[in-house]
Coordinates of C-alpha atoms in Angstrom, one line a residue:
X1 CA -30.0 13.1 10.5
X2 CA -32.1 10.0 8.7
X3 CA -30.3 6.3 9.3
X4 CA -32.1 5.1 5.2
X5 CA -30.0 3.1 3.3
X6 CA -28.2 5.7 1.1
X7 CA -25.3 5.5 -2.3
X8 CA -24.0 8.3 -1.2
X9 CA -21.6 9.7 1.2
X10 CA -23.8 11.1 4.5
X11 CA -22.4 13.9 6.1
X12 CA -22.4 14.6 10.0
X13 CA -21.0 15.4 13.5
X14 CA -20.4 13.4 15.6
X15 CA -19.1 14.1 19.8
X16 CA -18.9 17.5 18.3
X17 CA -16.4 16.3 15.3
X18 CA -17.8 16.3 11.6
X19 CA -17.2 13.6 9.4
X20 CA -18.1 12.2 6.2
X21 CA -19.7 7.9 5.8
X22 CA -18.9 6.2 2.6
X23 CA -21.8 3.3 2.4
X24 CA -20.7 -0.5 1.7
X25 CA -21.6 -0.4 -2.0
X26 CA -18.7 -3.7 -2.8
X27 CA -20.4 -6.0 -5.6
X28 CA -17.4 -8.8 -4.7
X29 CA -18.0 -9.0 -0.8
X30 CA -20.0 -8.8 1.7
X31 CA -19.3 -8.1 5.3
X32 CA -18.4 -11.9 7.1
X33 CA -19.1 -10.5 11.0
X34 CA -20.0 -8.9 13.5
X35 CA -18.0 -5.7 12.1
X36 CA -19.9 -3.4 10.3
X37 CA -18.4 -0.1 9.8
X38 CA -14.3 1.3 10.3
X39 CA -13.6 4.4 12.0
X40 CA -10.9 6.2 10.6
X41 CA -8.6 9.7 11.2
X42 CA -6.3 11.9 9.5
X43 CA -3.3 13.2 9.9
X44 CA -2.1 17.1 11.4
X45 CA -0.4 16.7 7.3
X46 CA -2.1 16.0 4.3
X47 CA -4.7 14.9 4.1
X48 CA -5.3 17.0 6.9
X49 CA -9.3 16.5 7.2
X50 CA -11.9 13.7 7.1
X51 CA -13.6 14.7 3.6
X52 CA -9.6 14.8 2.2
X53 CA -8.9 11.4 3.8
X54 CA -12.4 10.0 2.1
X55 CA -11.2 10.9 -1.1
X56 CA -7.6 10.2 -0.6
X57 CA -8.1 6.1 0.8
X58 CA -11.8 5.5 -0.1
X59 CA -12.0 1.8 0.6
X60 CA -14.5 1.5 -2.4
X61 CA -14.2 -2.4 -2.1
X62 CA -14.7 -3.1 1.7
X63 CA -18.0 -4.1 2.6
X64 CA -18.8 -2.1 5.3
X65 CA -19.6 1.1 6.5
X66 CA -16.0 3.7 5.9
X67 CA -16.7 7.1 8.2
X68 CA -14.0 9.4 8.5
X69 CA -13.9 11.5 11.7
X70 CA -11.5 14.8 11.7
X71 CA -9.7 15.3 14.5
X72 CA -10.7 17.1 17.4
X73 CA -8.1 20.3 17.0
X74 CA -5.6 20.9 14.0
X75 CA -1.9 22.4 14.4
X76 CA -1.1 25.6 11.8
X77 CA 1.5 23.3 10.2
X78 CA 2.3 19.8 9.9
X79 CA 4.9 17.5 11.8
X80 CA 7.4 17.8 9.6
X81 CA 7.3 21.3 10.2
X82 CA 8.8 23.5 12.6
X83 CA 5.6 24.3 13.9
X84 CA 6.1 20.8 16.1
X85 CA 8.9 22.9 18.2
X86 CA 6.4 25.2 19.3
X87 CA 4.8 24.4 23.3
X88 CA 1.1 25.5 21.5
X89 CA 1.5 23.5 18.7
X90 CA 2.8 20.2 20.3
X91 CA -0.1 20.4 23.0
X92 CA -2.3 20.2 20.1
X93 CA -1.3 17.2 18.8
X94 CA -1.3 15.6 22.1
X95 CA -4.6 17.2 22.7
X96 CA -5.9 15.7 19.4
X97 CA -4.5 12.8 19.8
X98 CA -5.9 11.8 23.4
X99 CA -9.4 12.9 22.7
X100 CA -10.0 11.2 19.7
X101 CA -9.6 8.2 21.3
X102 CA -11.0 9.5 24.4
X103 CA -14.3 10.8 22.6
X104 CA -14.7 8.2 20.6
X105 CA -17.3 5.7 22.4
X106 CA -19.8 8.9 22.0
X107 CA -18.6 9.4 18.9
X108 CA -19.4 5.5 17.4
X109 CA -22.6 6.0 19.2
X110 CA -23.8 9.2 17.3
X111 CA -22.9 7.5 14.0
X112 CA -24.3 4.4 14.6
X113 CA -27.3 6.3 15.3
X114 CA -27.6 8.2 12.2
X115 CA -26.1 5.6 9.9
X116 CA -28.9 2.7 12.3
X117 CA -25.8 0.5 12.4
X118 CA -25.9 -2.3 15.1
X119 CA -23.7 -2.3 18.8
X120 CA -20.8 -4.0 17.2
X121 CA -17.0 -4.5 17.0
X122 CA -15.3 -1.9 14.7
X123 CA -12.3 -1.7 12.7
X124 CA -10.2 1.4 13.2
X125 CA -7.7 3.2 10.6
X126 CA -6.3 6.2 10.9
X127 CA -2.9 8.4 8.8
X128 CA -0.3 10.0 11.5
X129 CA -1.8 11.9 14.0
X130 CA -4.4 9.5 13.7
X131 CA -3.0 6.6 13.1
X132 CA -1.6 7.5 16.8
X133 CA -4.5 8.1 17.9
X134 CA -6.3 4.4 16.3
X135 CA -3.5 3.1 18.3
X136 CA -4.2 4.8 21.6
X137 CA -7.9 3.8 21.7
X138 CA -7.0 -0.4 20.8
X139 CA -4.9 0.1 24.2
X140 CA -7.2 2.0 26.4
X141 CA -10.2 -0.4 25.4
X142 CA -13.1 1.7 25.3
X143 CA -14.6 -0.5 22.8
X144 CA -14.3 -3.5 21.4
X145 CA -11.9 -3.0 18.1
X146 CA -11.6 -5.8 15.6
X147 CA -9.1 -4.7 13.4
X148 CA -6.7 -2.2 13.2
X149 CA -4.9 -0.6 10.1
X150 CA -2.2 2.8 10.2
X151 CA -0.3 4.6 7.7
X152 CA 2.5 6.4 9.3
X153 CA 1.6 6.3 12.7
X154 CA 3.8 9.1 14.7
X155 CA 5.4 6.4 16.7
X156 CA 6.6 9.2 19.6
X157 CA 6.2 12.9 18.3
X158 CA 9.2 13.5 20.6
X159 CA 11.6 11.9 18.2
X160 CA 9.4 13.3 15.7
X161 CA 10.0 16.9 16.8
X162 CA 13.8 15.9 17.3
X163 CA 14.3 14.8 13.9
X164 CA 12.9 18.8 13.0
X165 CA 15.6 20.2 15.0
X166 CA 18.4 18.5 13.4
X167 CA 17.2 19.5 9.8
X168 CA 16.5 22.6 10.8
X169 CA 19.4 23.9 13.9
X170 CA 17.0 25.3 15.7
X171 CA 15.6 24.3 19.0
X172 CA 12.4 23.3 20.6
X173 CA 10.8 25.6 22.1
X174 CA 8.3 23.2 25.1
X175 CA 7.6 23.6 28.4
X176 CA 8.1 20.6 30.8
X177 CA 4.4 20.4 30.4
X178 CA 5.1 19.8 27.2
X179 CA 7.4 17.7 27.3
X180 CA 5.4 15.4 29.9
X181 CA 2.8 15.5 27.1
X182 CA 4.5 14.2 24.0
X183 CA 6.3 11.4 26.1
X184 CA 2.9 10.2 27.1
X185 CA 2.6 9.8 23.5
X186 CA 5.1 7.9 23.1
X187 CA 3.5 4.1 21.3
X188 CA 6.1 1.9 22.4
X189 CA 5.0 2.4 26.0
X190 CA 1.7 0.9 25.3
X191 CA 3.3 -2.0 23.4
X192 CA 2.2 -4.2 26.0
X193 CA -1.8 -2.8 26.1
X194 CA -1.7 -2.8 22.4
X195 CA -0.5 -6.4 21.9
X196 CA -2.8 -7.5 25.1
X197 CA -6.0 -6.4 23.1
X198 CA -5.3 -8.9 20.6
X199 CA -6.3 -7.0 17.6
X200 CA -4.7 -7.8 14.2
X201 CA -2.6 -4.8 13.3
X202 CA -1.2 -3.5 10.0
X203 CA 1.3 -0.8 10.4
X204 CA 2.0 1.4 7.0
X205 CA 5.3 3.3 6.2
X206 CA 7.2 5.2 4.0
X207 CA 10.4 4.4 2.4
X208 CA 10.9 8.8 2.0
X209 CA 9.0 9.7 5.3
X210 CA 11.0 12.0 7.1
X211 CA 8.4 12.0 10.4
X212 CA 7.8 8.4 11.1
X213 CA 11.0 7.2 9.4
X214 CA 10.1 3.0 8.5
X215 CA 12.7 2.2 11.5
X216 CA 10.0 3.6 13.8
X217 CA 7.5 1.4 12.3
X218 CA 9.5 -1.6 12.3
X219 CA 10.3 -0.7 16.5
X220 CA 7.0 -0.5 17.2
X221 CA 5.9 -3.5 14.6
X222 CA 8.6 -6.2 16.8
X223 CA 7.4 -4.3 20.2
X224 CA 4.0 -5.7 19.8
X225 CA 5.1 -9.1 18.5
X226 CA 7.5 -9.4 21.4
X227 CA 4.3 -8.8 23.8
X228 CA 2.4 -11.6 21.4
X229 CA 0.6 -9.2 19.4
X230 CA -0.7 -9.6 15.9
X231 CA 0.7 -7.2 13.2
X232 CA 2.1 -6.9 10.0
X233 CA 3.8 -4.2 8.5
X234 CA 4.8 -3.0 5.0
X235 CA 6.7 0.1 3.9
X236 CA 6.0 1.9 0.3
X237 CA 8.2 4.4 -1.7
X238 CA 6.8 7.7 -0.5
X239 CA 7.0 10.6 1.5
X240 CA 5.0 11.2 5.1
X241 CA 2.2 12.9 3.0
X242 CA -1.2 11.1 1.0
X243 CA -1.9 14.0 -0.4
X244 CA -1.0 17.3 -1.7
X245 CA -1.1 20.4 0.2
X246 CA -2.9 22.0 2.0
X247 CA -5.0 18.2 1.9
X248 CA -8.2 20.2 3.7
X249 CA -10.2 19.7 0.6
X250 CA -11.0 16.3 -1.1
X251 CA -8.8 16.0 -4.5
X252 CA -8.2 13.1 -6.8
X253 CA -5.9 10.5 -4.9
X254 CA -2.0 11.0 -5.7
X255 CA -0.4 8.2 -6.9
X256 CA 0.9 7.1 -2.7
X257 CA -2.8 7.4 -2.0
X258 CA -3.6 5.0 -4.5
X259 CA -1.4 2.4 -3.4
X260 CA -2.0 2.8 0.3
X261 CA -6.2 2.7 -0.7
X262 CA -5.2 -0.6 -3.0
X263 CA -3.3 -2.8 0.6
X264 CA -6.1 -1.3 3.4
X265 CA -8.4 -2.3 1.4
X266 CA -7.2 -6.0 0.8
X267 CA -6.1 -6.0 4.6
X268 CA -10.0 -5.1 6.1
X269 CA -11.0 -7.6 2.6
X270 CA -9.1 -9.8 4.4
X271 CA -10.6 -9.3 7.9
X272 CA -14.0 -8.5 7.4
X273 CA -15.2 -9.4 4.8
X274 CA -16.8 -12.7 2.3
X275 CA -15.5 -13.2 -0.9
X276 CA -19.1 -13.8 -3.3
X277 CA -18.7 -17.0 -5.3
X278 CA -17.2 -16.7 -8.4
X279 CA -15.2 -13.5 -7.5
X280 CA -11.6 -14.0 -9.8
X281 CA -9.5 -11.6 -7.8
X282 CA -8.7 -13.8 -5.0
X283 CA -7.7 -15.8 -7.5
X284 CA -5.5 -13.6 -9.8
X285 CA -4.0 -12.3 -6.6
X286 CA -3.1 -15.7 -4.9
X287 CA 0.1 -15.7 -6.5
X288 CA 1.2 -12.7 -5.6
X289 CA 1.3 -12.8 -1.6
X290 CA 3.6 -15.9 -1.0
X291 CA 5.9 -14.5 1.1
X292 CA 9.3 -13.7 -1.2
X293 CA 13.0 -13.5 1.0
X294 CA 14.8 -9.9 0.1
X295 CA 18.0 -9.4 0.8
X296 CA 18.6 -6.6 4.1
X297 CA 19.8 -3.1 2.8
X298 CA 19.2 -4.0 -1.0
X299 CA 17.3 -1.3 -3.2
X300 CA 14.8 -1.5 -5.6
X301 CA 14.0 -0.2 -8.7
X302 CA 14.1 4.3 -7.9
X303 CA 17.8 3.2 -5.2
X304 CA 15.7 3.4 -1.9
X305 CA 16.7 0.8 0.6
X306 CA 14.4 -1.2 2.6
X307 CA 16.2 -2.7 5.3
X308 CA 13.2 -5.3 6.2
X309 CA 13.1 -8.9 4.7
X310 CA 9.0 -9.4 3.3
X311 CA 7.1 -9.7 0.9
X312 CA 6.5 -8.3 -2.5
X313 CA 2.7 -5.9 -2.4
X314 CA 1.3 -5.9 -5.2
X315 CA -1.5 -3.0 -5.8
X316 CA -4.8 -3.4 -6.8
X317 CA -6.7 -0.2 -7.9
X318 CA -9.9 -2.3 -9.3
X319 CA -12.1 -1.3 -6.8
X320 CA -12.3 2.1 -7.9
X321 CA -12.1 5.1 -5.6
X322 CA -14.8 7.8 -4.3
X323 CA -14.8 11.2 -5.5
X324 CA -15.9 14.4 -4.4
X325 CA -19.3 13.9 -6.2
X326 CA -20.1 10.7 -4.7
X327 CA -19.3 8.7 -8.3
X328 CA -17.0 6.0 -8.5
X329 CA -14.2 5.9 -10.4
X330 CA -11.5 3.6 -11.4
X331 CA -7.5 5.3 -11.1
X332 CA -5.5 3.7 -13.2
X333 CA -3.5 0.9 -12.4
X334 CA 0.2 0.9 -11.3
X335 CA 2.5 -1.7 -11.3
X336 CA 3.3 -4.5 -8.9
X337 CA 6.1 -4.4 -6.5
X338 CA 5.7 -0.9 -5.1
X339 CA 6.5 -2.1 -1.5
X340 CA 7.4 -5.4 0.6
X341 CA 5.1 -6.4 3.5
X342 CA 6.4 -8.4 6.5

């Protein structure tokens, strides 16, 4: 693998898992500190692969490498399906999350060698099971992390399975060992360790998410804050998936992914970038990010209730998106006020 600078996606393998790396092509910002790359993991639900996640949330406006790394293992079904009720599938989930966190130091060493990136802290991101892996990596402290942003991280696999049981009328067929593995990955039990790393965190949830309900996101946020963590949360009118089924191949991003990509881009730019002189983007959005109190249990125009006060989050898609051919494309601009942030 060549370490020469490239403006095209780079494909490789690190610690046994495939990755795709998107180069820092932002023209209106530069990296402001020692962090030169973000590692992001997909989930067991769409997008299920590194390449599919890169197409869904490319974060083109972030001026560091974005490296999308496959989880070490997959499940035959999503976390909202009956598959999670079987022992072999919950064990596959737990192994994927724990192995992803465990392999991160070795994977980073290989990625840095491939891309000729110097040592330093990294940003972490993840979707669903990948979000759980990112938080577990922060808790374990195996690598220095500067900031983390997660989309629908699975807070507690046991509670996700319980929700499936209620919807399907089936009972889980877990062994005692499988149950112990799932309980070990209840992220609430790691809250003190995560907060103790002093890593700024963003948690994004979906108001229609049946795998990770918004109450899971806000409860984790509150737990981290009680332990002194610096954490924000945002809620969007979306379900769990960030891509259409099967979610294994790169496809043009769906509306929900475009919205999430805008918020992730802003988050990482705020923490990792200096904007170029004369950049008008900050001026255009500066007045949109002031805290605005909203009544509890109010409904947005689509009739979806929001149970937390927060900030009306604008969506900015001017950074464009990555397409499978490596070209930057500008998706249609969506309206503001699609979520709340607190």
